Amino acid sequence: MTAGLRAATASPTAEGRNHLELKHLYLDELRRVLAAEKPRAWPRGIQWIIDYTEARPVAVHRPGEHRTWVWSDLHLRHANIIKHCGRPFTDARDMDRALMTAWKSAVGPNDTALNGSDVALAASLRKRGPARIRATPGRKLLAVGNHDFGTRTGVLEPAGQDLASGILAVDSDPPLVLTHVPIGVVPPG
């Protein structure tokens, strides 16, 4: 495990119980979303997140002397996200270049970059993507999202991340929890 990061276990400690409760709360939320979304295409991705989260502990990051950055929904190589979200780019290559430039200029080599899911369309990164992301500065921790899984295989494509988990808990003041689906909010459509 990397410095400043550990996996929470179902231990008798209060913290371990809290993380286990958080995990059950998130799994319940994912199941609610899955039930609300059928028969659309995105339930398959939600099921993959459920399966992945059930099988792994909550990852806990404790910020140290170096900075922690939070990135979310980069959607590298995803041309349609520009139109869907009104991003100010002409094409996916332009967007990727701007996002990677911002990352490299902000994140230091000893910093931690928390990726709040959907780093990219998983299949689009198979050749050079993971190496490009691995080459960015900092430790990279991923809260998995539906686009982080291969669309045909359902296999996680961690895109050069140092660690992936269904839930990333940040032991800070105030505490921060990164998940793909917000707990208590069913996304529209």
C-alpha positions as a Python dict, from the first residue, in 0.01 Angstrom:
ca = {
    (1, 'M'): (0, 0, 0),
    (2, 'T'): (111, 353, -63),
    (3, 'A'): (197, 592, 219),
    (4, 'G'): (-101, 768, 367),
    (5, 'L'): (-343, 504, 243),
    (6, 'R'): (-483, 191, 396),
    (7, 'A'): (-775, -38, 339),
    (8, 'A'): (-1045, -30, 603),
    (9, 'T'): (-1139, -370, 737),
    (10, 'A'): (-1436, -506, 924),
    (11, 'S'): (-1245, -472, 1250),
    (12, 'P'): (-1389, -423, 1597),
    (13, 'T'): (-1275, -59, 1599),
    (14, 'A'): (-1531, 220, 1574),
    (15, 'E'): (-1364, 339, 1253),
    (16, 'G'): (-1388, -8, 1097),
    (17, 'R'): (-1758, -29, 1187),
    (18, 'N'): (-1817, 318, 1042),
    (19, 'H'): (-1651, 224, 714),
    (20, 'L'): (-1847, -99, 696),
    (21, 'E'): (-2169, 96, 756),
    (22, 'L'): (-2066, 343, 484),
    (23, 'K'): (-2005, 56, 245),
    (24, 'H'): (-2350, -95, 316),
    (25, 'L'): (-2514, 246, 277),
    (26, 'Y'): (-2345, 295, -61),
    (27, 'L'): (-2435, -56, -180),
    (28, 'D'): (-2799, 9, -84),
    (29, 'E'): (-2788, 335, -283),
    (30, 'L'): (-2642, 159, -587),
    (31, 'R'): (-2916, -105, -568),
    (32, 'R'): (-3182, 170, -555),
    (33, 'V'): (-3032, 332, -865),
    (34, 'L'): (-3017, -6, -1039),
    (35, 'A'): (-3385, -72, -964),
    (36, 'A'): (-3484, 278, -1083),
    (37, 'E'): (-3284, 263, -1407),
    (38, 'K'): (-3395, -69, -1562),
    (39, 'P'): (-3405, -150, -1853),
    (40, 'R'): (-3165, 126, -1966),
    (41, 'A'): (-2801, 57, -2064),
    (42, 'W'): (-2636, 203, -1756),
    (43, 'P'): (-2758, -64, -1508),
    (44, 'R'): (-2488, -296, -1637),
    (45, 'G'): (-2224, -45, -1520),
    (46, 'I'): (-2400, -1, -1185),
    (47, 'Q'): (-2397, -378, -1134),
    (48, 'W'): (-2023, -381, -1204),
    (49, 'I'): (-1971, -112, -939),
    (50, 'I'): (-2183, -314, -693),
    (51, 'D'): (-1982, -630, -756),
    (52, 'Y'): (-1651, -446, -726),
    (53, 'T'): (-1753, -261, -408),
    (54, 'E'): (-1887, -575, -239),
    (55, 'A'): (-1557, -755, -292),
    (56, 'R'): (-1327, -482, -157),
    (57, 'P'): (-1283, -276, 157),
    (58, 'V'): (-1326, 100, 171),
    (59, 'A'): (-997, 269, 84),
    (60, 'V'): (-899, 534, 338),
    (61, 'H'): (-663, 819, 254),
    (62, 'R'): (-505, 1020, 534),
    (63, 'P'): (-362, 1342, 394),
    (64, 'G'): (-11, 1406, 515),
    (65, 'E'): (233, 1685, 454),
    (66, 'H'): (173, 1678, 78),
    (67, 'R'): (-133, 1805, -103),
    (68, 'T'): (-436, 1599, -197),
    (69, 'W'): (-612, 1682, -524),
    (70, 'V'): (-961, 1568, -619),
    (71, 'W'): (-1043, 1510, -985),
    (72, 'S'): (-1368, 1367, -1109),
    (73, 'D'): (-1519, 1254, -1435),
    (74, 'L'): (-1226, 1338, -1659),
    (75, 'H'): (-1381, 1119, -1932),
    (76, 'L'): (-1058, 1112, -2133),
    (77, 'R'): (-1102, 1012, -2499),
    (78, 'H'): (-1479, 1064, -2465),
    (79, 'A'): (-1585, 1301, -2745),
    (80, 'N'): (-1956, 1291, -2656),
    (81, 'I'): (-1894, 1422, -2302),
    (82, 'I'): (-1800, 1759, -2454),
    (83, 'K'): (-2151, 1798, -2592),
    (84, 'H'): (-2332, 1629, -2299),
    (85, 'C'): (-2168, 1848, -2035),
    (86, 'G'): (-2100, 2163, -2233),
    (87, 'R'): (-1723, 2136, -2195),
    (88, 'P'): (-1531, 2415, -2371),
    (89, 'F'): (-1326, 2198, -2608),
    (90, 'T'): (-1334, 2141, -2983),
    (91, 'D'): (-1266, 1766, -2961),
    (92, 'A'): (-1152, 1488, -2727),
    (93, 'R'): (-785, 1536, -2813),
    (94, 'D'): (-806, 1905, -2720),
    (95, 'M'): (-986, 1817, -2395),
    (96, 'D'): (-738, 1543, -2302),
    (97, 'R'): (-442, 1772, -2368),
    (98, 'A'): (-591, 2049, -2149),
    (99, 'L'): (-678, 1809, -1863),
    (100, 'M'): (-334, 1641, -1865),
    (101, 'T'): (-160, 1981, -1879),
    (102, 'A'): (-364, 2102, -1581),
    (103, 'W'): (-284, 1782, -1389),
    (104, 'K'): (89, 1804, -1457),
    (105, 'S'): (105, 2172, -1363),
    (106, 'A'): (-91, 2133, -1036),
    (107, 'V'): (-7, 1793, -887),
    (108, 'G'): (338, 1740, -739),
    (109, 'P'): (526, 1409, -738),
    (110, 'N'): (452, 1347, -369),
    (111, 'D'): (91, 1465, -384),
    (112, 'T'): (-213, 1238, -404),
    (113, 'A'): (-470, 1262, -683),
    (114, 'L'): (-810, 1121, -587),
    (115, 'N'): (-1006, 1036, -901),
    (116, 'G'): (-1379, 1039, -836),
    (117, 'S'): (-1462, 787, -1112),
    (118, 'D'): (-1491, 781, -1487),
    (119, 'V'): (-1130, 861, -1571),
    (120, 'A'): (-1202, 757, -1929),
    (121, 'L'): (-1402, 529, -2148),
    (122, 'A'): (-1215, 218, -2042),
    (123, 'A'): (-1173, 58, -2382),
    (124, 'S'): (-1037, 381, -2532),
    (125, 'L'): (-734, 376, -2301),
    (126, 'R'): (-608, 25, -2368),
    (127, 'K'): (-302, 114, -2576),
    (128, 'R'): (-136, 429, -2440),
    (129, 'G'): (-383, 559, -2183),
    (130, 'P'): (-269, 375, -1870),
    (131, 'A'): (94, 466, -1938),
    (132, 'R'): (-1, 832, -1992),
    (133, 'I'): (-190, 841, -1663),
    (134, 'R'): (84, 651, -1477),
    (135, 'A'): (327, 916, -1605),
    (136, 'T'): (129, 1197, -1441),
    (137, 'P'): (264, 1311, -1104),
    (138, 'G'): (135, 1189, -770),
    (139, 'R'): (-23, 876, -626),
    (140, 'K'): (-347, 803, -808),
    (141, 'L'): (-648, 656, -626),
    (142, 'L'): (-972, 577, -807),
    (143, 'A'): (-1331, 552, -683),
    (144, 'V'): (-1462, 330, -962),
    (145, 'G'): (-1738, 444, -1197),
    (146, 'N'): (-1929, 275, -1476),
    (147, 'H'): (-1696, 406, -1749),
    (148, 'D'): (-1395, 256, -1571),
    (149, 'F'): (-1509, -93, -1672),
    (150, 'G'): (-1476, -247, -2018),
    (151, 'T'): (-1818, -218, -2182),
    (152, 'R'): (-1807, -569, -2326),
    (153, 'T'): (-1622, -744, -2045),
    (154, 'G'): (-1722, -565, -1726),
    (155, 'V'): (-1357, -589, -1623),
    (156, 'L'): (-1209, -288, -1444),
    (157, 'E'): (-959, -98, -1657),
    (158, 'P'): (-788, 101, -1377),
    (159, 'A'): (-617, 335, -1624),
    (160, 'G'): (-281, 360, -1453),
    (161, 'Q'): (-420, 411, -1101),
    (162, 'D'): (-220, 300, -797),
    (163, 'L'): (-534, 178, -620),
    (164, 'A'): (-902, 141, -707),
    (165, 'S'): (-1194, 100, -468),
    (166, 'G'): (-1571, 137, -475),
    (167, 'I'): (-1541, 400, -203),
    (168, 'L'): (-1258, 639, -115),
    (169, 'A'): (-1282, 789, 233),
    (170, 'V'): (-1059, 1086, 312),
    (171, 'D'): (-977, 1126, 679),
    (172, 'S'): (-986, 1506, 684),
    (173, 'D'): (-1177, 1783, 856),
    (174, 'P'): (-1444, 1772, 734),
    (175, 'P'): (-1429, 1411, 613),
    (176, 'L'): (-1472, 1348, 241),
    (177, 'V'): (-1616, 1041, 71),
    (178, 'L'): (-1576, 978, -301),
    (179, 'T'): (-1822, 748, -477),
    (180, 'H'): (-1953, 732, -832),
    (181, 'V'): (-2317, 771, -733),
    (182, 'P'): (-2392, 1027, -461),
    (183, 'I'): (-2543, 865, -156),
    (184, 'G'): (-2901, 983, -112),
    (185, 'V'): (-2935, 1125, -464),
    (186, 'V'): (-3073, 919, -753),
    (187, 'P'): (-2939, 1080, -1071),
    (188, 'P'): (-3200, 1180, -1328),
    (189, 'G'): (-3221, 996, -1660),
}
